Amino acid sequence: MKCISIDLDGTLLNSKHEISPENVKALNELQEQGHCLIMNTGRAFADVIKLKAIQNLEVPIFCVNGSVLYSKTRELLFEATLSISIYREIFSILKRLGVGILVYTNHGGFPSTLPPLHDKLRHELDVLFQEFNYDEILEKDNLKIYKLIALVHNDQLEKIAEVKAELAGKFPITMASSFPNNMEITSGEAHKGKALLRYQDMMGLSFDEIIAFGDGGNDLAQFEVANTSVAMGNAPFHVQQQADIITKTNDEDGFAYAVRHLLPLLKSEKVITVN
């Protein structure tokens, strides 16, 4: 049995945040062949199960960059959290740097999770972050913090480099960018690649091969443990450089195209690209 680990935004989802009929068909074909499909995403669970195509699939869902793992029957298998003390320190640094801050918790995302913000205007985002009372988060009962996201506008990308420089080596965390204008901060135990190996051990499985699909910097973690890594045609160049295969874009059914046309052609030590 092969493990097919699939990112969502920018990979399985098109720019309308939908799973196309062709990609659904490819997913069904892989399941019928007996392979283990895993949705491996930076999204929170609530943002994953809103997708109708996912609701119809019985697959494990790894959320928040490997922070929270669910079985194919939606049973919670594992959680990796940031301690409240580390959260406070990191939050203070992000606040000082003047970036937008999203906080993913067991009570939801504050002031939002990332997907609903994709179509917001600049001033709407600024107001959202400026007016939200982050102290309310720490008043939640039995609070678990899974992730912080530092978010900036596309003309402020230098601030993401500042965030990385400020936090690097100071905390037991994992940092990765799902988009160039963000930095996602999770527990050091949260990692898309570690999640695949953890699931294999927890379930007593031995995958013949791990094939990972992704488009963002946070997908490099699953590329690290994959036998075959597939980058989308819309992925940044530095992500494509780390992949064995480069397929079509997420708006061209790149996932389905790779499954049907590129994976069977893979040769060792050779990168396959689509022109």
Coordinates of C-alpha atoms in Angstrom, one line a residue, residues 39-219:
M39 CA -5.2 15.1 3.6
N40 CA -2.2 16.9 5.1
T41 CA -3.0 20.6 5.5
G42 CA -2.3 23.8 7.4
R43 CA -6.0 24.3 7.8
A44 CA -7.9 23.8 11.0
F45 CA -10.2 20.7 11.1
A46 CA -13.4 22.9 10.9
D47 CA -12.1 24.5 7.6
V48 CA -11.4 21.1 6.1
I49 CA -14.7 19.4 6.8
K50 CA -16.6 22.3 5.2
L51 CA -15.4 21.0 1.8
K52 CA -18.1 18.8 0.4
A53 CA -15.7 16.6 -1.5
I54 CA -13.8 15.8 1.8
Q55 CA -17.1 15.0 3.6
N56 CA -17.6 12.3 1.0
L57 CA -14.2 10.8 1.5
E58 CA -13.2 8.4 4.4
V59 CA -9.6 9.5 4.8
P60 CA -7.3 10.6 7.7
I61 CA -7.1 14.3 8.1
F62 CA -3.9 15.9 9.4
C63 CA -4.5 19.5 10.4
V64 CA -2.6 22.6 11.4
N65 CA 0.7 21.4 9.8
G66 CA 0.7 18.1 11.7
S67 CA -0.4 19.5 15.0
V68 CA -3.7 17.6 15.1
L69 CA -4.2 14.1 13.5
Y70 CA -7.6 12.6 12.9
S71 CA -8.3 9.0 11.7
K72 CA -10.4 8.3 8.7
T73 CA -13.4 7.9 11.1
R74 CA -12.7 11.4 12.5
E75 CA -11.2 10.1 15.8
L76 CA -8.7 12.4 17.4
L77 CA -5.3 10.5 17.4
F78 CA -2.7 13.1 18.3
E79 CA -2.3 16.8 19.4
A80 CA 0.8 18.9 19.6
T81 CA 0.3 22.3 21.3
L82 CA 2.3 25.4 22.2
S83 CA 2.5 26.1 25.9
I84 CA 0.8 29.2 27.2
S85 CA 4.1 30.7 28.3
I86 CA 5.7 30.2 24.9
Y87 CA 2.6 31.5 23.3
R88 CA 2.8 34.7 25.3
E89 CA 6.5 35.2 24.4
I90 CA 5.9 34.7 20.7
F91 CA 2.8 36.8 20.7
S92 CA 4.7 39.6 22.3
I93 CA 7.4 39.4 19.6
L94 CA 4.9 39.3 16.7
K95 CA 3.0 42.3 18.2
R96 CA 6.2 44.3 18.4
L97 CA 7.0 43.5 14.8
G98 CA 3.6 44.9 13.7
V99 CA 2.3 41.8 11.8
G100 CA -1.2 40.5 11.8
I101 CA -1.7 37.6 14.1
L102 CA -4.0 34.5 13.8
V103 CA -4.3 32.1 16.7
Y104 CA -5.5 28.5 16.1
T105 CA -6.9 26.9 19.2
N106 CA -9.2 24.0 20.3
H107 CA -12.0 26.7 20.5
G108 CA -11.4 27.9 16.9
G109 CA -9.3 30.5 15.2
F110 CA -9.0 34.0 16.5
P111 CA -9.8 36.5 15.1
S112 CA -10.2 34.1 12.2
T113 CA -8.6 31.2 10.5
L114 CA -6.8 31.9 7.3
P115 CA -9.2 30.6 4.5
P116 CA -11.9 33.2 5.2
L117 CA -9.4 36.0 4.9
H118 CA -8.2 35.2 1.3
D119 CA -10.6 37.6 -0.3
K120 CA -10.5 40.4 2.3
L121 CA -9.4 43.9 1.3
R122 CA -6.3 45.5 2.9
H123 CA -8.2 47.9 5.2
E124 CA -10.6 45.1 6.3
L125 CA -7.6 43.0 7.4
D126 CA -6.0 45.9 9.2
V127 CA -9.2 46.7 11.1
L128 CA -9.7 43.0 12.0
F129 CA -6.3 42.7 13.6
Q130 CA -6.3 46.2 15.2
E131 CA -9.7 45.8 16.9
F132 CA -9.6 42.2 18.1
N133 CA -9.1 41.7 21.9
Y134 CA -6.5 38.9 22.1
D135 CA -6.8 38.8 25.9
E136 CA -10.1 37.0 25.4
I137 CA -8.3 33.9 24.0
L138 CA -6.5 33.3 27.3
E139 CA -9.8 33.3 29.1
K140 CA -11.1 30.2 27.3
D141 CA -11.6 27.0 29.3
N142 CA -9.1 24.2 28.9
L143 CA -7.3 26.2 26.2
K144 CA -5.0 24.5 23.7
I145 CA -3.0 26.6 21.3
Y146 CA -2.0 24.8 18.1
K147 CA -0.6 27.5 15.9
L148 CA 0.1 31.2 15.4
I149 CA 0.2 32.7 12.0
A150 CA 2.1 36.0 11.3
L151 CA 0.4 37.5 8.3
V152 CA 1.4 40.6 6.3
H153 CA 0.3 42.3 3.1
N154 CA 2.1 41.3 -0.1
D155 CA 4.2 44.4 -0.2
Q156 CA 5.5 43.7 3.3
L157 CA 7.2 40.4 2.8
E158 CA 10.4 41.6 4.4
K159 CA 8.5 41.4 7.7
I160 CA 8.2 37.6 7.4
A161 CA 12.0 37.4 7.2
E162 CA 12.1 39.5 10.4
V163 CA 9.7 37.1 12.1
K164 CA 11.8 34.1 11.2
A165 CA 15.0 35.9 12.4
E166 CA 13.5 36.9 15.7
L167 CA 12.2 33.5 16.5
A168 CA 14.8 31.2 15.1
G169 CA 16.6 29.0 17.7
K170 CA 14.8 30.6 20.7
F171 CA 11.8 28.3 21.1
P172 CA 11.0 24.6 20.6
I173 CA 8.9 25.4 17.5
T174 CA 8.4 24.6 13.8
M175 CA 8.2 27.5 11.4
A176 CA 6.9 27.2 7.8
S177 CA 5.2 29.4 5.2
S178 CA 2.1 28.2 3.4
F179 CA 2.1 31.4 1.4
P180 CA 4.9 33.9 0.9
N181 CA 3.1 36.5 3.1
N182 CA 2.8 34.3 6.2
M183 CA 4.8 32.4 8.8
E184 CA 3.1 29.6 10.5
I185 CA 4.4 28.8 14.0
T186 CA 3.6 25.4 15.7
S187 CA 5.0 23.1 18.3
G188 CA 8.3 21.5 17.4
E189 CA 6.4 18.2 17.3
A190 CA 4.1 19.5 14.6
H191 CA 5.5 18.9 11.2
K192 CA 3.8 17.5 8.0
G193 CA 6.5 14.9 7.6
K194 CA 6.7 13.8 11.2
A195 CA 2.9 13.4 11.1
L196 CA 3.1 10.8 8.3
L197 CA 5.7 8.8 10.2
R198 CA 3.8 9.1 13.4
Y199 CA 0.6 7.9 11.8
Q200 CA 2.4 4.9 10.3
D201 CA 3.7 3.9 13.7
M202 CA 0.4 4.6 15.5
M203 CA -1.6 2.5 13.1
G204 CA 1.0 -0.3 12.8
L205 CA 1.3 0.3 9.0
S206 CA 4.3 -0.1 6.7
F207 CA 3.9 2.0 3.6
D208 CA 5.6 0.7 0.5
E209 CA 6.0 4.3 -0.7
I210 CA 5.1 7.8 0.5
I211 CA 4.1 10.2 -2.3
A212 CA 3.6 13.8 -1.2
F213 CA 1.8 16.6 -3.1
G214 CA 2.2 20.2 -2.2
D215 CA 2.8 23.8 -3.3
G216 CA 3.9 25.7 -0.2
G217 CA 6.9 26.1 2.1
N218 CA 5.1 24.1 4.7
D219 CA 5.0 21.1 2.3

